[in-house]
Short mmCIF file of C-alpha atoms in Angstrom, two decimals:
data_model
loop_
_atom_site.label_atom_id
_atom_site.label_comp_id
_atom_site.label_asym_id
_atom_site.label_seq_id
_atom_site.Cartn_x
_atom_site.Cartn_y
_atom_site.Cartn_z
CA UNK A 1 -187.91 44.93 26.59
CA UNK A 2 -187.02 46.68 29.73
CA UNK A 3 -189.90 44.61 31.66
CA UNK A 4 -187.66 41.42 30.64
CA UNK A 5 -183.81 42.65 31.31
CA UNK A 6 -185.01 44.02 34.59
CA UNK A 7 -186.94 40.92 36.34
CA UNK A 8 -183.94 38.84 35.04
CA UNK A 9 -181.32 40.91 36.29
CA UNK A 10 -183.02 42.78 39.36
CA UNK A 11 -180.14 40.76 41.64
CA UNK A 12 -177.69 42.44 39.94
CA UNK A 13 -179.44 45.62 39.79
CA UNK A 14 -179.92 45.57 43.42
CA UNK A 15 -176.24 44.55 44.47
CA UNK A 16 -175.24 47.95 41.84
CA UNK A 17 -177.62 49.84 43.60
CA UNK A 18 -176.35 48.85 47.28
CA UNK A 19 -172.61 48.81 45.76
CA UNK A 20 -172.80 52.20 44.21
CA UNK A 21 -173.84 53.72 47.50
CA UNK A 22 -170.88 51.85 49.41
CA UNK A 23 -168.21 51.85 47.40
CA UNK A 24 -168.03 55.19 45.96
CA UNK A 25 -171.44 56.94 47.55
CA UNK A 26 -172.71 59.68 45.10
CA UNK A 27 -171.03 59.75 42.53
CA UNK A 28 -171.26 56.41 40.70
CA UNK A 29 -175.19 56.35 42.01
CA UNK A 30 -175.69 59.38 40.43
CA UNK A 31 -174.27 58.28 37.04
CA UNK A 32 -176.70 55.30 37.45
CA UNK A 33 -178.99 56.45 34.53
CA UNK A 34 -176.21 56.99 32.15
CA UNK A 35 -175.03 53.38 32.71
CA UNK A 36 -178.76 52.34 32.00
CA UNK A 37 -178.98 54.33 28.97
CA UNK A 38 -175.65 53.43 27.37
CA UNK A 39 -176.44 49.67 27.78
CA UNK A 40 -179.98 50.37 26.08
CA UNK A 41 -178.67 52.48 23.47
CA UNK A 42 -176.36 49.29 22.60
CA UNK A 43 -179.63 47.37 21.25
CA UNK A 44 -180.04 49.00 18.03
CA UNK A 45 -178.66 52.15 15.73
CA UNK A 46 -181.36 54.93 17.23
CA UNK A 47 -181.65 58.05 15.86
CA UNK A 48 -180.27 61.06 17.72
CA UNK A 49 -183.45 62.08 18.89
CA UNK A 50 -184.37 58.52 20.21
CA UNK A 51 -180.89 58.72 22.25
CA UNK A 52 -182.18 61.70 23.99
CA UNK A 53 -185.81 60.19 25.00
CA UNK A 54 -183.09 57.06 26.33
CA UNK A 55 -181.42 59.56 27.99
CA UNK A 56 -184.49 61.47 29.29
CA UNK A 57 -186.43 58.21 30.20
CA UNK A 58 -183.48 57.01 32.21
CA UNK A 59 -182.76 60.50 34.16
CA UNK A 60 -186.72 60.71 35.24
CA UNK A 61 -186.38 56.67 36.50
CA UNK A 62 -183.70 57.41 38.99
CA UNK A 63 -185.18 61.09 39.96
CA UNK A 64 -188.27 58.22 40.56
CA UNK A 65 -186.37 55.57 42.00
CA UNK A 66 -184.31 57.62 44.57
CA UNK A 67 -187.32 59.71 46.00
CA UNK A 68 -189.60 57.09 46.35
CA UNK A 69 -187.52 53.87 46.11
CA UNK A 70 -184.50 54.61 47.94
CA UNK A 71 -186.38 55.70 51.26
CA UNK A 72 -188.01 51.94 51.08
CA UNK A 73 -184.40 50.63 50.43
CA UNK A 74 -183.37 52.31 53.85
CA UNK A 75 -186.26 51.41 55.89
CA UNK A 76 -185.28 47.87 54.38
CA UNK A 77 -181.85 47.49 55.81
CA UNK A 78 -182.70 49.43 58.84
CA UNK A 79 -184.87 46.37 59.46
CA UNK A 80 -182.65 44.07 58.51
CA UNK A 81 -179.93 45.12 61.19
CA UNK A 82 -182.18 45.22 63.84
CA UNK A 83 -184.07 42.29 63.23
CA UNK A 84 -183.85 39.36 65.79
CA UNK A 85 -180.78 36.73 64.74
CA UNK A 86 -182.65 33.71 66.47
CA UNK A 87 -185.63 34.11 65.32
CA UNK A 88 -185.06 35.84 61.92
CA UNK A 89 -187.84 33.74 59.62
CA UNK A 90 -190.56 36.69 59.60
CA UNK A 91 -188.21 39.57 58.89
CA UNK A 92 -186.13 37.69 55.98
CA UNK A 93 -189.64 36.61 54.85
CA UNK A 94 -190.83 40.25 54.76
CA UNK A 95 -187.94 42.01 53.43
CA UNK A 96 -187.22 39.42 50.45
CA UNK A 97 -190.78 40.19 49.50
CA UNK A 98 -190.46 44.22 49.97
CA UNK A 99 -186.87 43.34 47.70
CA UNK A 100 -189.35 41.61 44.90
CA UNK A 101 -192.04 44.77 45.35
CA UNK A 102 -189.24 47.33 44.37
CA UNK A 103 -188.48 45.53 41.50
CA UNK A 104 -191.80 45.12 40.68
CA UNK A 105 -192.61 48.84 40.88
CA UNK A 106 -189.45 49.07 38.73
CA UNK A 107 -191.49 47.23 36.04
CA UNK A 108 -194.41 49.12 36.25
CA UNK A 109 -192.44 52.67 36.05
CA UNK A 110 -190.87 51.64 33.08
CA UNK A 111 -193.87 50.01 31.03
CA UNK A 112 -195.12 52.90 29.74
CA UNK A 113 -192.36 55.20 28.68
CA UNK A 114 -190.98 51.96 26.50
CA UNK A 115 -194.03 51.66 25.06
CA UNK A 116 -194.42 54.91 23.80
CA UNK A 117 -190.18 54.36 22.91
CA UNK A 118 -191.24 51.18 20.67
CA UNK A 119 -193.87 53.22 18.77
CA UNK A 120 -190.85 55.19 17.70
CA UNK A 121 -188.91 52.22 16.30
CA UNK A 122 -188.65 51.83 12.37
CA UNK A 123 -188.66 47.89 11.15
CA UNK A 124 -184.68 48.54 10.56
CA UNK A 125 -183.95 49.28 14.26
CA UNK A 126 -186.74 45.85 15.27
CA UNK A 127 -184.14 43.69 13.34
CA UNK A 128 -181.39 45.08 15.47
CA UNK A 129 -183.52 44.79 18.02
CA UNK A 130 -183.94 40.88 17.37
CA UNK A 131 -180.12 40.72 16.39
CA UNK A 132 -179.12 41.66 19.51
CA UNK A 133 -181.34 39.35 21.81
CA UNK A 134 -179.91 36.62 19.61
CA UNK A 135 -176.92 37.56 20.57
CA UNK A 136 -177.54 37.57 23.75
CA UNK A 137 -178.86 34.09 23.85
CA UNK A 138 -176.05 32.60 22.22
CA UNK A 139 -174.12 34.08 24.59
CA UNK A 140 -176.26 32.35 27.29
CA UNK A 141 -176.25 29.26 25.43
CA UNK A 142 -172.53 28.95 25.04
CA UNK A 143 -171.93 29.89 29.39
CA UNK A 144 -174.58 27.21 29.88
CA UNK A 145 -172.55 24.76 28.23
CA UNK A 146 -169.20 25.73 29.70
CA UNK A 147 -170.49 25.35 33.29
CA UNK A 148 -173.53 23.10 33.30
CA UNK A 149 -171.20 20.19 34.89
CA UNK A 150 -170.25 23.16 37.58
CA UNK A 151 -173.80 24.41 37.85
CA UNK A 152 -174.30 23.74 41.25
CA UNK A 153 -170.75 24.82 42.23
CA UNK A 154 -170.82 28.61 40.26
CA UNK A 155 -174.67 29.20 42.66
CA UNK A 156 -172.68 27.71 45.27
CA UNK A 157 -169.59 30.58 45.11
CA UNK A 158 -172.70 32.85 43.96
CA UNK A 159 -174.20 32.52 47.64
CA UNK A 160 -170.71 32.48 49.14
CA UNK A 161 -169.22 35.86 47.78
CA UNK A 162 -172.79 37.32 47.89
CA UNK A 163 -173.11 36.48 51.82
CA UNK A 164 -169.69 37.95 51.94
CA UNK A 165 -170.15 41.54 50.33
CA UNK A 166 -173.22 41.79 53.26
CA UNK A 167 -170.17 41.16 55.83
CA UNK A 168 -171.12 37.56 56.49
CA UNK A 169 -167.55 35.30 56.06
CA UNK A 170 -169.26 31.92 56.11
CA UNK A 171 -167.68 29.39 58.70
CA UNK A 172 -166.72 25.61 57.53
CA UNK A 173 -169.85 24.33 59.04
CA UNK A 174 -171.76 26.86 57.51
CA UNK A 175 -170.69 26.32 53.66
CA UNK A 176 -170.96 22.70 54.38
CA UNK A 177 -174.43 23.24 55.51
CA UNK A 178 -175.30 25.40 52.45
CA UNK A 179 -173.48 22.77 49.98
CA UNK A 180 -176.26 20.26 51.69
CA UNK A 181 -179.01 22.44 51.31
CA UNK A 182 -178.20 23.37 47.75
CA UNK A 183 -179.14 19.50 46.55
CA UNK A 184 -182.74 21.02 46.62
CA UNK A 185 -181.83 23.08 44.25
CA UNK A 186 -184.18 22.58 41.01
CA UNK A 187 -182.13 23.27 37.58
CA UNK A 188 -183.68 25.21 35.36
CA UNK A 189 -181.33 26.45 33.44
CA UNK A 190 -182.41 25.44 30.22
CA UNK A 191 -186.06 25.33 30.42
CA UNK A 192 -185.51 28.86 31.29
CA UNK A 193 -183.55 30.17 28.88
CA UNK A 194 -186.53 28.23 26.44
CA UNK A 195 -188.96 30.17 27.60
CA UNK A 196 -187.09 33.95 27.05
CA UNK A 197 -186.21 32.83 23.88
CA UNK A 198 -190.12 32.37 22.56
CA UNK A 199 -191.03 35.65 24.97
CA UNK A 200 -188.48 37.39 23.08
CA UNK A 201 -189.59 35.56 19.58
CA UNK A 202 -193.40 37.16 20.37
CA UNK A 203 -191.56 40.45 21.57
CA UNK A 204 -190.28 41.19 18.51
CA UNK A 205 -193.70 40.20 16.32
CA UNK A 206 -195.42 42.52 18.64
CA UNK A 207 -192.76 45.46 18.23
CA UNK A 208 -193.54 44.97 14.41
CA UNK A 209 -197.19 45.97 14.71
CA UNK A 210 -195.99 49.35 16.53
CA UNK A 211 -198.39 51.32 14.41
CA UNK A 212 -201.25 48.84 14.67
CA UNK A 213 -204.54 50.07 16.57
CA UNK A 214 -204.34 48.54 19.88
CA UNK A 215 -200.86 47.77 19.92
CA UNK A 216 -200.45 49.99 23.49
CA UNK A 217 -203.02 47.84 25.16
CA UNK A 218 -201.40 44.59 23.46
CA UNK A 219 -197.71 45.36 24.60
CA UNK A 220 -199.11 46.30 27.86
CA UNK A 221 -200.76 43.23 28.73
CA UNK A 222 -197.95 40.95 26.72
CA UNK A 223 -194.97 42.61 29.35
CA UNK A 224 -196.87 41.80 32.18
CA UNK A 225 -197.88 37.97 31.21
CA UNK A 226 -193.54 38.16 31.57
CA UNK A 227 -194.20 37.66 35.47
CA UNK A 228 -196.53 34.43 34.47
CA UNK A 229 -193.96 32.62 32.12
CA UNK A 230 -194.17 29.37 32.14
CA UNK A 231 -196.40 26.30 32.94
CA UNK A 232 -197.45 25.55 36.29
CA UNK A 233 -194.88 22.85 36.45
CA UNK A 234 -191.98 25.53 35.93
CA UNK A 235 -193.73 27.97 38.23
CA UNK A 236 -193.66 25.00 40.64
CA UNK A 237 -190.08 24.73 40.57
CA UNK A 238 -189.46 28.32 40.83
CA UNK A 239 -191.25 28.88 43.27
CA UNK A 240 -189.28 25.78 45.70
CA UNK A 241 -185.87 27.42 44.04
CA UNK A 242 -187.18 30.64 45.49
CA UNK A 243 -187.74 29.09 48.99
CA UNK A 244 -184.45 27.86 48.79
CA UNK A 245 -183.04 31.20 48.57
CA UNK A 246 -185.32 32.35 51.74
CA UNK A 247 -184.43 29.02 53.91
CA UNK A 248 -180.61 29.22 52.83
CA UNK A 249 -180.69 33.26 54.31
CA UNK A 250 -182.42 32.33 57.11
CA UNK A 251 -180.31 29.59 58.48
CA UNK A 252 -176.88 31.66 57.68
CA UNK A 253 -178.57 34.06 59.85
CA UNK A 254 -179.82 32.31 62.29
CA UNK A 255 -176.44 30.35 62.97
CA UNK A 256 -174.26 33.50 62.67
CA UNK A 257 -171.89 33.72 65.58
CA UNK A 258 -171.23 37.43 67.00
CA UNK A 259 -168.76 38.17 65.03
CA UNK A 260 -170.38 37.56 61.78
CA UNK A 261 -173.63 39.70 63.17
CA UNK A 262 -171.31 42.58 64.11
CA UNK A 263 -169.46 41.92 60.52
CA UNK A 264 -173.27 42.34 58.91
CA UNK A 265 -174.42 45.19 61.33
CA UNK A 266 -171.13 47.49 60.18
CA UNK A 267 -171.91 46.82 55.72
CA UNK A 268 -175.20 47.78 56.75
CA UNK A 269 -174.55 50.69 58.01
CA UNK A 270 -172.22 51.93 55.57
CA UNK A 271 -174.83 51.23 53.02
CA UNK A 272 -177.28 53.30 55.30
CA UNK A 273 -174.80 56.47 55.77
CA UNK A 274 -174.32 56.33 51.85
CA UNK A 275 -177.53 55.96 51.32
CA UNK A 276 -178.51 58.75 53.78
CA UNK A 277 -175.63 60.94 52.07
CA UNK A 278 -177.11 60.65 48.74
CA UNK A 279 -180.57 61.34 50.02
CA UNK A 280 -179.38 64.77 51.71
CA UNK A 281 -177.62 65.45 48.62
CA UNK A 282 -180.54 65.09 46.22
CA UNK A 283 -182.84 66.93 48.79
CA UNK A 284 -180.44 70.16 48.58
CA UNK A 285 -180.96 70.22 44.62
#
């Protein structure tokens, strides 16, 4: 379960992470697990001793994440402000595939304690369970009909406002550049959201043999085929989308004026001193 929300959402995860540390420093970070732990608590009715293994799992992921996680997050953007604004290709390269590694490790960290979680899980609580990713995918369903006509223009303001809260105001030339380079763009969209739905179908068989012999070994391998979803066709596409991404940060980058770069050098180093604040913090207790 976690496996899935987290590769989905590790974006999002990654701009609370870097937000938390800017905008109000310790103390939202700090309350990171609790917001982790009330959003898993919301899938089904758990018991009270469940909510405290939530609670407990959570608090040991971001003792984890911010002693051996964090300090790669620094390095990261210590990197990324000194890296060379011509010639940025190897360093963009390197640090979107450090950015995919943390997430990855994320995944791993979690796949065990959820495991031994799901064991806990009466057939009542699986049927919430299910309930709730239904739920969630009509929810998808009904935002993917709303803006598939603007699909194109919501990843457009996505890049925009995300290039932005790194410091970068995009010039004219620039977003006209991007809207050119976003025609590459493969939807996916709905072949996507096709694909969680029968991971999530499976999911929830599986979490109904909790009790079953080698159900550890079967959940184990069955949240880690998550990073394989998908044909080779669909992995194609990704894979180009993912490019995209990579080519579109590079060229904002590279054409950045010295204004922008000063703009991007200043955010990252007020995610650095917030960073280095929490990391002196958490060293003293």
């Amino acid at each position: 379960m976690l496996n899935k929300i987290l590769k989905t959402s590790s974006p999002f995860l990654l701009s609370f992470v870097l937000g938390s540390c800017s905008i109000a420093g310790t103390w939202v970070y700090e309350r990171l697990d609790n917001y982790l732990a009330d959003y898993f608590k919301g899938f089904a009715n758990f018991s009270k001793e469940q909510n405290k293994e939530i609670d407990r799992i959570t608090k040991s992921y971001l003792d984890w994440f911010s002693e051996t996680e964090l300090p790669e997050i620094k390095m990261l953007l210590e990197d990324l402000k000194n890296l060379n604004y011509k010639t940025p290709e190897e360093s963009i390269t390197s640090a979107y595939e450090a950015g995919e590694d943390i997430f990855q490790r994320t995944n791993q960290y979690f796949e065990k304690p959820i495991i031994r979680f799901s064991k806990s899980l009466s057939n009542q609580q699986i049927s919430e369970i299910e309930s709730h990713f239904q739920k969630l995918s009509e929810e998808r369903e009904e935002r993917r009909r709303k803006d598939s006509e603007n699909y194109l223009d919501e990843i457009y303001e996505n890049y925009v406002s995300g290039f932005d809260r790194i410091g970068i105001s995009l010039r004219d030339d620039q977003e006209a550049t991007l809207k050119l380079m976003l025609n590459r763009y493969v939807p996916l969209r709905e072949e996507w959201s096709l694909l969680q739905n029968e991971w999530v179908e499976k999911f929830i068989q599986l979490l109904y043999m909790n009790d079953a012999y080698a159900y550890e070994t079967d959940m184990s391998l069955f949240l880690r085929s998550f990073e394989e979803i998908g044909d080779e066709n669909f992995r194609e596409k990704s894979d180009a989308n993912q490019t995209l991404v990579i080519d579109i940060i590079i060229y904002v980058i590279s054409s950045s004026d010295t204004k922008q770069i000063k703009s991007f050098q200043r955010s990252m180093d007020i995610y650095l001193n917030s960073i280095n604040r929490i990391l002196s913090k958490r060293s003293v207790n």
